[in-house]
């Protein structure tokens, strides 16, 4: 990552922390002690109550993210302010972390599009992460914890839900009444997509290899579910010719079926690639207009105008926004473990 400019506040993980040290899988993540310091001006020191592990952390542990160790893992976290170098926050405030790094001062950041910042990155990948006892982070990355969520739910919310929000609203421009297919419904970002698409008034369909996950998808808002193998034909039959939008995060294993599931001129939006990094695309499907747009590069999204402050924003545009509590019922963790057990997570 490009070295931060003078006005960019570094993310510091302190106290006991889960540190990626070797690219050998979870066994290469070890608990280490780091010195604790007071926060710099403009930074907030947060006593972390919960941090969440995503596929990103597993990729990193296996060396797939080109991150040079050592690196404290985990993008998402929530906790209590211990000390503050910014007047916006005081000790005792319960907060959640917006899981990105950016310079906050470039043209894009000042216009509220920090996802387009040249220095944009993800906490836990491009900086140290939240799997620690004490986290120092820019005060502009901090939001109040939603009252309706537990610490674990709050920590599992931002990265997946903000990414799904951007994919469906900014990339796909999903409209009420449209049909959307969420591929691989067992993943956290897919669960977020189902809830958000339902909230936006879309008809939601989903795929999963797991019967239990398909049942869960129905419980949280999917209208119908399908097995993940060769799903395009049953999807087209069930949707009178196909869906308007496919939410795709699996990658090469399902991309072909996803492109065959859309109506003429439909949209496929992408994030992640859990099944690999290279995929074959049938060009005629793009040339003849069957798949009107394939859009990637979705990043967790939040808007903050140049005027700053803790303004009110709707739905999922901010980690502590009203949408957090509304969608909280869908935030379900696989399990909760102590810091010393993170290497056992698979």
mmCIF file of C-alpha atoms in Angstrom:
data_model
loop_
_atom_site.group_PDB
_atom_site.id
_atom_site.type_symbol
_atom_site.label_atom_id
_atom_site.label_comp_id
_atom_site.label_asym_id
_atom_site.label_seq_id
_atom_site.Cartn_x
_atom_site.Cartn_y
_atom_site.Cartn_z
ATOM 1 C CA UNK A 1 0.000 0.000 0.000
ATOM 2 C CA UNK A 2 1.173 3.553 -0.700
ATOM 3 C CA UNK A 3 2.683 5.154 2.439
ATOM 4 C CA UNK A 4 0.101 7.340 4.172
ATOM 5 C CA UNK A 5 0.302 11.109 3.776
ATOM 6 C CA UNK A 6 0.922 13.252 6.830
ATOM 7 C CA UNK A 7 -2.797 13.812 7.415
ATOM 8 C CA UNK A 8 -3.700 10.106 7.234
ATOM 9 C CA UNK A 9 -3.956 8.552 10.689
ATOM 10 C CA UNK A 10 -2.499 5.056 10.923
ATOM 11 C CA UNK A 11 -4.531 2.133 12.258
ATOM 12 C CA UNK A 12 -2.714 0.683 15.280
ATOM 13 C CA UNK A 13 -3.530 -2.682 16.882
ATOM 14 C CA UNK A 14 -2.336 -2.859 20.486
ATOM 15 C CA UNK A 15 -2.371 -5.212 23.482
ATOM 16 C CA UNK A 16 -2.912 -8.912 22.755
ATOM 17 C CA UNK A 17 -3.559 -9.360 19.046
ATOM 18 C CA UNK A 18 -4.058 -12.144 16.472
ATOM 19 C CA UNK A 19 -1.152 -11.652 14.074
ATOM 20 C CA UNK A 20 -0.685 -13.208 10.634
ATOM 21 C CA UNK A 21 2.974 -14.290 10.598
ATOM 22 C CA UNK A 22 3.252 -17.093 8.025
ATOM 23 C CA UNK A 23 1.203 -17.902 4.872
ATOM 24 C CA UNK A 24 0.445 -21.467 5.995
ATOM 25 C CA UNK A 25 -3.238 -21.092 6.811
ATOM 26 C CA UNK A 26 -4.807 -20.418 10.223
ATOM 27 C CA UNK A 27 -1.824 -22.019 11.982
ATOM 28 C CA UNK A 28 0.227 -19.053 10.790
ATOM 29 C CA UNK A 29 -1.917 -16.656 12.858
ATOM 30 C CA UNK A 30 -0.523 -16.314 16.378
ATOM 31 C CA UNK A 31 -1.399 -14.254 19.445
ATOM 32 C CA UNK A 32 1.243 -11.663 20.270
ATOM 33 C CA UNK A 33 1.525 -8.800 22.751
ATOM 34 C CA UNK A 34 1.874 -5.292 21.388
ATOM 35 C CA UNK A 35 2.656 -2.154 23.393
ATOM 36 C CA UNK A 36 -0.199 0.209 24.241
ATOM 37 C CA UNK A 37 0.030 3.975 23.725
ATOM 38 C CA UNK A 38 -2.224 7.026 23.916
ATOM 39 C CA UNK A 39 -4.117 7.950 20.725
ATOM 40 C CA UNK A 40 -2.686 10.651 18.474
ATOM 41 C CA UNK A 41 -4.703 13.818 17.763
ATOM 42 C CA UNK A 42 -7.629 12.891 15.525
ATOM 43 C CA UNK A 43 -7.546 9.224 16.549
ATOM 44 C CA UNK A 44 -9.735 7.200 18.900
ATOM 45 C CA UNK A 45 -8.555 4.318 21.115
ATOM 46 C CA UNK A 46 -11.205 1.587 21.252
ATOM 47 C CA UNK A 47 -11.234 -1.306 23.716
ATOM 48 C CA UNK A 48 -12.406 -4.019 21.319
ATOM 49 C CA UNK A 49 -15.337 -6.098 22.594
ATOM 50 C CA UNK A 50 -15.784 -8.154 19.412
ATOM 51 C CA UNK A 51 -14.079 -8.575 16.030
ATOM 52 C CA UNK A 52 -15.269 -10.738 13.152
ATOM 53 C CA UNK A 53 -13.447 -13.078 10.779
ATOM 54 C CA UNK A 54 -14.362 -13.101 7.082
ATOM 55 C CA UNK A 55 -13.164 -15.083 4.060
ATOM 56 C CA UNK A 56 -10.727 -12.219 3.548
ATOM 57 C CA UNK A 57 -8.851 -13.328 6.663
ATOM 58 C CA UNK A 58 -8.637 -16.933 5.475
ATOM 59 C CA UNK A 59 -7.325 -15.787 2.096
ATOM 60 C CA UNK A 60 -4.758 -13.641 3.882
ATOM 61 C CA UNK A 61 -3.689 -16.515 6.154
ATOM 62 C CA UNK A 62 -3.048 -18.695 3.107
ATOM 63 C CA UNK A 63 -0.980 -15.988 1.416
ATOM 64 C CA UNK A 64 -3.506 -15.167 -1.308
ATOM 65 C CA UNK A 65 -3.753 -11.437 -0.544
ATOM 66 C CA UNK A 66 -0.084 -10.537 -1.146
ATOM 67 C CA UNK A 67 0.182 -9.089 2.343
ATOM 68 C CA UNK A 68 3.627 -9.015 3.899
ATOM 69 C CA UNK A 69 3.520 -10.302 7.499
ATOM 70 C CA UNK A 70 3.260 -9.471 10.297
ATOM 71 C CA UNK A 71 -0.295 -8.155 10.058
ATOM 72 C CA UNK A 72 -3.057 -8.123 12.678
ATOM 73 C CA UNK A 73 -6.122 -9.687 11.063
ATOM 74 C CA UNK A 74 -9.850 -8.801 10.897
ATOM 75 C CA UNK A 75 -11.619 -5.866 9.249
ATOM 76 C CA UNK A 76 -14.678 -5.481 11.461
ATOM 77 C CA UNK A 77 -14.810 -4.587 15.116
ATOM 78 C CA UNK A 78 -16.863 -2.935 17.832
ATOM 79 C CA UNK A 79 -16.047 -1.784 21.327
ATOM 80 C CA UNK A 80 -15.905 0.987 23.907
ATOM 81 C CA UNK A 81 -13.920 4.203 23.538
ATOM 82 C CA UNK A 82 -11.067 4.135 26.049
ATOM 83 C CA UNK A 83 -9.430 7.434 25.097
ATOM 84 C CA UNK A 84 -9.936 9.980 22.338
ATOM 85 C CA UNK A 85 -7.773 12.470 20.516
ATOM 86 C CA UNK A 86 -10.898 13.913 18.892
ATOM 87 C CA UNK A 87 -13.665 15.872 20.660
ATOM 88 C CA UNK A 88 -16.400 13.932 18.837
ATOM 89 C CA UNK A 89 -15.861 10.925 21.094
ATOM 90 C CA UNK A 90 -15.385 10.409 24.823
ATOM 91 C CA UNK A 91 -14.439 7.441 27.030
ATOM 92 C CA UNK A 92 -17.345 5.069 27.515
ATOM 93 C CA UNK A 93 -18.955 5.630 24.097
ATOM 94 C CA UNK A 94 -20.037 2.338 22.498
ATOM 95 C CA UNK A 95 -18.904 2.324 18.879
ATOM 96 C CA UNK A 96 -18.458 0.330 15.671
ATOM 97 C CA UNK A 97 -15.606 0.709 13.182
ATOM 98 C CA UNK A 98 -16.031 1.550 9.489
ATOM 99 C CA UNK A 99 -13.561 -1.030 8.089
ATOM 100 C CA UNK A 100 -11.606 0.989 5.519
ATOM 101 C CA UNK A 101 -8.521 3.150 5.250
ATOM 102 C CA UNK A 102 -8.389 6.220 3.009
ATOM 103 C CA UNK A 103 -6.826 9.672 3.173
ATOM 104 C CA UNK A 104 -10.158 11.472 3.821
ATOM 105 C CA UNK A 105 -8.812 14.595 2.095
ATOM 106 C CA UNK A 106 -8.676 13.791 -1.635
ATOM 107 C CA UNK A 107 -11.307 14.987 -4.101
ATOM 108 C CA UNK A 108 -13.175 11.667 -3.910
ATOM 109 C CA UNK A 109 -13.147 11.475 -0.120
ATOM 110 C CA UNK A 110 -14.318 15.066 0.214
ATOM 111 C CA UNK A 111 -17.196 14.400 -2.174
ATOM 112 C CA UNK A 112 -18.305 11.379 -0.140
ATOM 113 C CA UNK A 113 -16.908 8.750 -2.537
ATOM 114 C CA UNK A 114 -14.046 7.468 -0.408
ATOM 115 C CA UNK A 115 -14.277 4.059 -2.088
ATOM 116 C CA UNK A 116 -12.627 5.736 -5.094
ATOM 117 C CA UNK A 117 -9.745 7.179 -3.079
ATOM 118 C CA UNK A 118 -6.331 6.275 -4.529
ATOM 119 C CA UNK A 119 -5.293 5.181 -1.031
ATOM 120 C CA UNK A 120 -8.427 3.151 -0.344
ATOM 121 C CA UNK A 121 -7.875 -0.110 1.495
ATOM 122 C CA UNK A 122 -9.490 -2.484 3.953
ATOM 123 C CA UNK A 123 -8.601 -2.640 7.626
ATOM 124 C CA UNK A 124 -6.941 -5.972 8.373
ATOM 125 C CA UNK A 125 -5.547 -6.195 4.838
ATOM 126 C CA UNK A 126 -3.986 -2.840 4.001
ATOM 127 C CA UNK A 127 -3.462 -1.928 7.645
ATOM 128 C CA UNK A 128 -3.460 -3.758 10.950
ATOM 129 C CA UNK A 129 -6.866 -5.059 11.951
ATOM 130 C CA UNK A 130 -9.406 -5.307 14.735
ATOM 131 C CA UNK A 131 -8.454 -8.697 16.241
ATOM 132 C CA UNK A 132 -6.788 -7.049 19.205
ATOM 133 C CA UNK A 133 -7.525 -5.693 22.662
ATOM 134 C CA UNK A 134 -7.039 -2.011 21.828
ATOM 135 C CA UNK A 135 -7.483 -0.377 18.420
ATOM 136 C CA UNK A 136 -6.386 3.132 17.424
ATOM 137 C CA UNK A 137 -8.305 4.390 14.390
ATOM 138 C CA UNK A 138 -9.173 7.696 12.722
ATOM 139 C CA UNK A 139 -12.156 9.311 14.466
ATOM 140 C CA UNK A 140 -13.868 9.546 11.069
ATOM 141 C CA UNK A 141 -13.960 5.724 10.979
ATOM 142 C CA UNK A 142 -16.009 5.565 14.174
ATOM 143 C CA UNK A 143 -19.812 5.368 14.536
ATOM 144 C CA UNK A 144 -22.134 4.727 17.434
ATOM 145 C CA UNK A 145 -23.030 1.099 18.067
ATOM 146 C CA UNK A 146 -26.671 0.357 17.144
ATOM 147 C CA UNK A 147 -28.626 -0.202 20.346
ATOM 148 C CA UNK A 148 -30.523 -3.195 19.000
ATOM 149 C CA UNK A 149 -27.475 -5.348 18.240
ATOM 150 C CA UNK A 150 -25.164 -7.373 20.455
ATOM 151 C CA UNK A 151 -21.414 -6.803 20.326
ATOM 152 C CA UNK A 152 -20.997 -9.885 18.153
ATOM 153 C CA UNK A 153 -23.754 -8.857 15.753
ATOM 154 C CA UNK A 154 -22.360 -5.342 15.492
ATOM 155 C CA UNK A 155 -18.873 -6.616 14.688
ATOM 156 C CA UNK A 156 -20.231 -8.940 11.992
ATOM 157 C CA UNK A 157 -22.198 -6.203 10.232
ATOM 158 C CA UNK A 158 -20.135 -3.533 8.397
ATOM 159 C CA UNK A 159 -17.918 -5.205 5.780
ATOM 160 C CA UNK A 160 -20.545 -7.538 4.349
ATOM 161 C CA UNK A 161 -23.612 -5.297 4.571
ATOM 162 C CA UNK A 162 -21.921 -2.163 3.251
ATOM 163 C CA UNK A 163 -20.435 -4.128 0.343
ATOM 164 C CA UNK A 164 -23.811 -5.665 -0.495
ATOM 165 C CA UNK A 165 -25.496 -2.256 -0.248
ATOM 166 C CA UNK A 166 -23.107 -0.718 -2.772
ATOM 167 C CA UNK A 167 -23.403 -3.670 -5.156
ATOM 168 C CA UNK A 168 -27.194 -3.543 -5.221
ATOM 169 C CA UNK A 169 -27.752 0.222 -5.179
ATOM 170 C CA UNK A 170 -24.748 1.844 -6.869
ATOM 171 C CA UNK A 171 -23.685 -0.964 -9.208
ATOM 172 C CA UNK A 172 -26.893 -2.812 -10.055
ATOM 173 C CA UNK A 173 -29.258 0.128 -9.453
ATOM 174 C CA UNK A 174 -31.819 -2.375 -8.235
ATOM 175 C CA UNK A 175 -35.412 -1.136 -8.465
ATOM 176 C CA UNK A 176 -38.564 -2.148 -6.554
ATOM 177 C CA UNK A 177 -40.292 -5.087 -8.211
ATOM 178 C CA UNK A 178 -37.185 -6.321 -10.026
ATOM 179 C CA UNK A 179 -36.013 -9.908 -9.623
ATOM 180 C CA UNK A 180 -32.590 -10.564 -8.116
ATOM 181 C CA UNK A 181 -30.728 -13.853 -7.755
ATOM 182 C CA UNK A 182 -28.247 -14.137 -4.871
ATOM 183 C CA UNK A 183 -25.681 -16.850 -5.610
ATOM 184 C CA UNK A 184 -24.068 -18.768 -2.747
ATOM 185 C CA UNK A 185 -26.536 -17.761 -0.057
ATOM 186 C CA UNK A 186 -24.503 -19.268 2.783
ATOM 187 C CA UNK A 187 -21.941 -16.432 2.787
ATOM 188 C CA UNK A 188 -22.272 -13.372 4.985
ATOM 189 C CA UNK A 189 -22.293 -10.955 2.048
ATOM 190 C CA UNK A 190 -25.046 -13.036 0.411
ATOM 191 C CA UNK A 191 -27.187 -12.981 3.553
ATOM 192 C CA UNK A 192 -26.754 -9.217 3.546
ATOM 193 C CA UNK A 193 -27.793 -9.070 -0.113
ATOM 194 C CA UNK A 194 -30.993 -11.022 0.549
ATOM 195 C CA UNK A 195 -32.025 -8.709 3.374
ATOM 196 C CA UNK A 196 -31.140 -5.517 1.521
ATOM 197 C CA UNK A 197 -32.786 -6.570 -1.744
ATOM 198 C CA UNK A 198 -35.964 -7.474 0.140
ATOM 199 C CA UNK A 199 -35.860 -4.113 1.917
ATOM 200 C CA UNK A 200 -35.554 -2.369 -1.462
ATOM 201 C CA UNK A 201 -38.732 -4.066 -2.678
ATOM 202 C CA UNK A 202 -37.171 -6.617 -5.023
ATOM 203 C CA UNK A 203 -38.225 -10.230 -5.512
ATOM 204 C CA UNK A 204 -35.353 -12.324 -4.192
ATOM 205 C CA UNK A 205 -34.168 -15.767 -5.259
ATOM 206 C CA UNK A 206 -31.105 -17.591 -3.941
ATOM 207 C CA UNK A 207 -28.831 -20.588 -4.481
ATOM 208 C CA UNK A 208 -26.847 -22.742 -2.070
ATOM 209 C CA UNK A 209 -25.381 -26.238 -1.944
ATOM 210 C CA UNK A 210 -26.651 -26.627 1.618
ATOM 211 C CA UNK A 211 -30.274 -27.508 2.342
ATOM 212 C CA UNK A 212 -29.994 -25.788 5.714
ATOM 213 C CA UNK A 213 -28.679 -22.602 4.088
ATOM 214 C CA UNK A 214 -31.454 -22.673 1.497
ATOM 215 C CA UNK A 215 -33.984 -22.914 4.323
ATOM 216 C CA UNK A 216 -32.283 -19.996 6.070
ATOM 217 C CA UNK A 217 -32.470 -17.937 2.853
ATOM 218 C CA UNK A 218 -36.227 -18.479 2.743
ATOM 219 C CA UNK A 219 -36.536 -17.404 6.373
ATOM 220 C CA UNK A 220 -34.789 -14.076 5.800
ATOM 221 C CA UNK A 221 -36.572 -13.036 2.614
ATOM 222 C CA UNK A 222 -35.918 -15.242 -0.412
ATOM 223 C CA UNK A 223 -39.005 -16.149 -2.439
ATOM 224 C CA UNK A 224 -37.526 -19.384 -3.830
ATOM 225 C CA UNK A 225 -34.214 -21.230 -3.549
ATOM 226 C CA UNK A 226 -32.210 -23.522 -5.811
ATOM 227 C CA UNK A 227 -29.302 -25.918 -5.552
ATOM 228 C CA UNK A 228 -26.048 -24.314 -6.686
ATOM 229 C CA UNK A 229 -25.342 -26.883 -9.417
ATOM 230 C CA UNK A 230 -26.602 -25.851 -12.890
ATOM 231 C CA UNK A 231 -29.146 -23.440 -11.484
ATOM 232 C CA UNK A 232 -29.733 -21.249 -14.541
ATOM 233 C CA UNK A 233 -32.453 -23.420 -16.114
ATOM 234 C CA UNK A 234 -34.640 -23.766 -12.993
ATOM 235 C CA UNK A 235 -34.098 -20.076 -12.238
ATOM 236 C CA UNK A 236 -35.313 -19.046 -15.711
ATOM 237 C CA UNK A 237 -38.304 -21.370 -15.409
ATOM 238 C CA UNK A 238 -39.254 -20.002 -11.989
ATOM 239 C CA UNK A 239 -38.828 -16.352 -12.988
ATOM 240 C CA UNK A 240 -40.516 -16.340 -16.393
ATOM 241 C CA UNK A 241 -37.311 -16.039 -18.393
ATOM 242 C CA UNK A 242 -34.685 -14.932 -15.899
ATOM 243 C CA UNK A 243 -33.845 -12.350 -13.262
ATOM 244 C CA UNK A 244 -32.968 -8.691 -13.723
ATOM 245 C CA UNK A 245 -29.918 -8.816 -11.450
ATOM 246 C CA UNK A 246 -27.531 -11.542 -10.310
ATOM 247 C CA UNK A 247 -25.541 -10.912 -7.129
ATOM 248 C CA UNK A 248 -22.370 -12.957 -7.706
ATOM 249 C CA UNK A 249 -19.535 -13.446 -5.212
ATOM 250 C CA UNK A 250 -18.508 -17.088 -5.776
ATOM 251 C CA UNK A 251 -16.553 -16.501 -8.980
ATOM 252 C CA UNK A 252 -15.455 -18.960 -11.699
ATOM 253 C CA UNK A 253 -17.487 -21.904 -10.379
ATOM 254 C CA UNK A 254 -20.824 -20.124 -10.889
ATOM 255 C CA UNK A 255 -20.216 -17.125 -13.163
ATOM 256 C CA UNK A 256 -21.361 -18.916 -16.334
ATOM 257 C CA UNK A 257 -24.604 -20.040 -14.709
ATOM 258 C CA UNK A 258 -25.103 -16.542 -13.334
ATOM 259 C CA UNK A 259 -24.797 -14.978 -16.795
ATOM 260 C CA UNK A 260 -27.291 -17.507 -18.165
ATOM 261 C CA UNK A 261 -29.784 -16.618 -15.422
ATOM 262 C CA UNK A 262 -30.426 -12.991 -16.415
ATOM 263 C CA UNK A 263 -33.009 -11.611 -18.797
ATOM 264 C CA UNK A 264 -31.988 -9.810 -21.969
ATOM 265 C CA UNK A 265 -30.049 -6.755 -20.854
ATOM 266 C CA UNK A 266 -29.810 -7.948 -17.251
ATOM 267 C CA UNK A 267 -27.027 -7.056 -14.846
ATOM 268 C CA UNK A 268 -24.471 -9.228 -13.056
ATOM 269 C CA UNK A 269 -22.650 -7.568 -10.153
ATOM 270 C CA UNK A 270 -19.510 -9.115 -8.715
ATOM 271 C CA UNK A 271 -17.458 -9.057 -5.542
ATOM 272 C CA UNK A 272 -14.926 -11.570 -4.327
ATOM 273 C CA UNK A 273 -13.890 -14.822 -5.953
ATOM 274 C CA UNK A 274 -14.020 -17.603 -3.397
ATOM 275 C CA UNK A 275 -13.795 -20.332 -6.063
ATOM 276 C CA UNK A 276 -10.759 -18.914 -7.881
ATOM 277 C CA UNK A 277 -9.360 -15.860 -9.636
ATOM 278 C CA UNK A 278 -9.713 -16.818 -13.316
ATOM 279 C CA UNK A 279 -12.996 -17.414 -15.129
ATOM 280 C CA UNK A 280 -14.045 -18.128 -18.718
ATOM 281 C CA UNK A 281 -16.765 -15.916 -20.184
ATOM 282 C CA UNK A 282 -18.834 -16.795 -23.244
ATOM 283 C CA UNK A 283 -18.402 -13.622 -25.281
ATOM 284 C CA UNK A 284 -21.577 -13.982 -27.405
ATOM 285 C CA UNK A 285 -23.617 -13.512 -24.238
ATOM 286 C CA UNK A 286 -22.093 -10.059 -23.950
ATOM 287 C CA UNK A 287 -22.086 -9.306 -27.668
ATOM 288 C CA UNK A 288 -25.763 -10.136 -28.230
ATOM 289 C CA UNK A 289 -26.856 -8.130 -25.217
ATOM 290 C CA UNK A 290 -28.188 -11.026 -23.165
ATOM 291 C CA UNK A 291 -26.097 -9.856 -20.238
ATOM 292 C CA UNK A 292 -26.318 -6.095 -20.458
ATOM 293 C CA UNK A 293 -23.707 -5.311 -17.815
ATOM 294 C CA UNK A 294 -21.154 -7.227 -15.777
ATOM 295 C CA UNK A 295 -19.961 -4.927 -13.018
ATOM 296 C CA UNK A 296 -17.223 -5.626 -10.488
ATOM 297 C CA UNK A 297 -15.117 -3.713 -8.039
ATOM 298 C CA UNK A 298 -17.765 -3.341 -5.331
ATOM 299 C CA UNK A 299 -16.251 -2.077 -2.112
ATOM 300 C CA UNK A 300 -17.790 -1.468 1.280
ATOM 301 C CA UNK A 301 -19.411 1.918 0.951
ATOM 302 C CA UNK A 302 -20.212 4.885 3.080
ATOM 303 C CA UNK A 303 -20.848 8.506 2.204
ATOM 304 C CA UNK A 304 -19.635 11.375 4.361
ATOM 305 C CA UNK A 305 -19.900 14.891 2.906
ATOM 306 C CA UNK A 306 -16.912 17.214 3.090
ATOM 307 C CA UNK A 307 -18.631 19.135 5.870
ATOM 308 C CA UNK A 308 -17.977 16.188 8.214
ATOM 309 C CA UNK A 309 -19.884 15.670 11.426
ATOM 310 C CA UNK A 310 -22.152 12.811 12.412
ATOM 311 C CA UNK A 311 -24.896 13.390 9.890
ATOM 312 C CA UNK A 312 -27.876 11.098 9.517
ATOM 313 C CA UNK A 313 -27.747 8.827 6.500
ATOM 314 C CA UNK A 314 -30.302 6.273 5.406
ATOM 315 C CA UNK A 315 -30.279 2.477 5.434
ATOM 316 C CA UNK A 316 -26.855 0.823 5.107
ATOM 317 C CA UNK A 317 -24.717 3.788 4.093
ATOM 318 C CA UNK A 318 -23.051 3.924 7.484
ATOM 319 C CA UNK A 319 -22.157 1.155 9.963
ATOM 320 C CA UNK A 320 -24.240 2.605 12.790
ATOM 321 C CA UNK A 321 -27.134 3.823 10.657
ATOM 322 C CA UNK A 322 -30.793 2.910 11.120
ATOM 323 C CA UNK A 323 -30.408 0.090 8.622
ATOM 324 C CA UNK A 324 -28.056 -1.706 10.991
ATOM 325 C CA UNK A 325 -30.780 -2.372 13.540
ATOM 326 C CA UNK A 326 -33.332 -3.105 10.808
ATOM 327 C CA UNK A 327 -31.201 -5.849 9.267
ATOM 328 C CA UNK A 328 -29.750 -7.070 12.546
ATOM 329 C CA UNK A 329 -31.865 -10.217 12.588
ATOM 330 C CA UNK A 330 -29.911 -11.508 9.603
ATOM 331 C CA UNK A 331 -26.525 -11.042 11.251
ATOM 332 C CA UNK A 332 -25.825 -14.502 12.576
ATOM 333 C CA UNK A 333 -22.317 -15.660 13.404
ATOM 334 C CA UNK A 334 -21.047 -19.207 12.966
ATOM 335 C CA UNK A 335 -19.573 -19.118 16.477
ATOM 336 C CA UNK A 336 -17.815 -16.861 18.942
ATOM 337 C CA UNK A 337 -14.264 -17.692 20.034
ATOM 338 C CA UNK A 338 -11.611 -16.083 22.201
ATOM 339 C CA UNK A 339 -8.651 -14.238 20.737
ATOM 340 C CA UNK A 340 -6.354 -17.192 21.348
ATOM 341 C CA UNK A 341 -8.658 -19.522 19.390
ATOM 342 C CA UNK A 342 -8.841 -17.519 16.162
ATOM 343 C CA UNK A 343 -6.293 -19.781 14.485
ATOM 344 C CA UNK A 344 -8.832 -22.621 14.810
ATOM 345 C CA UNK A 345 -11.393 -20.815 12.660
ATOM 346 C CA UNK A 346 -11.894 -22.471 9.253
#
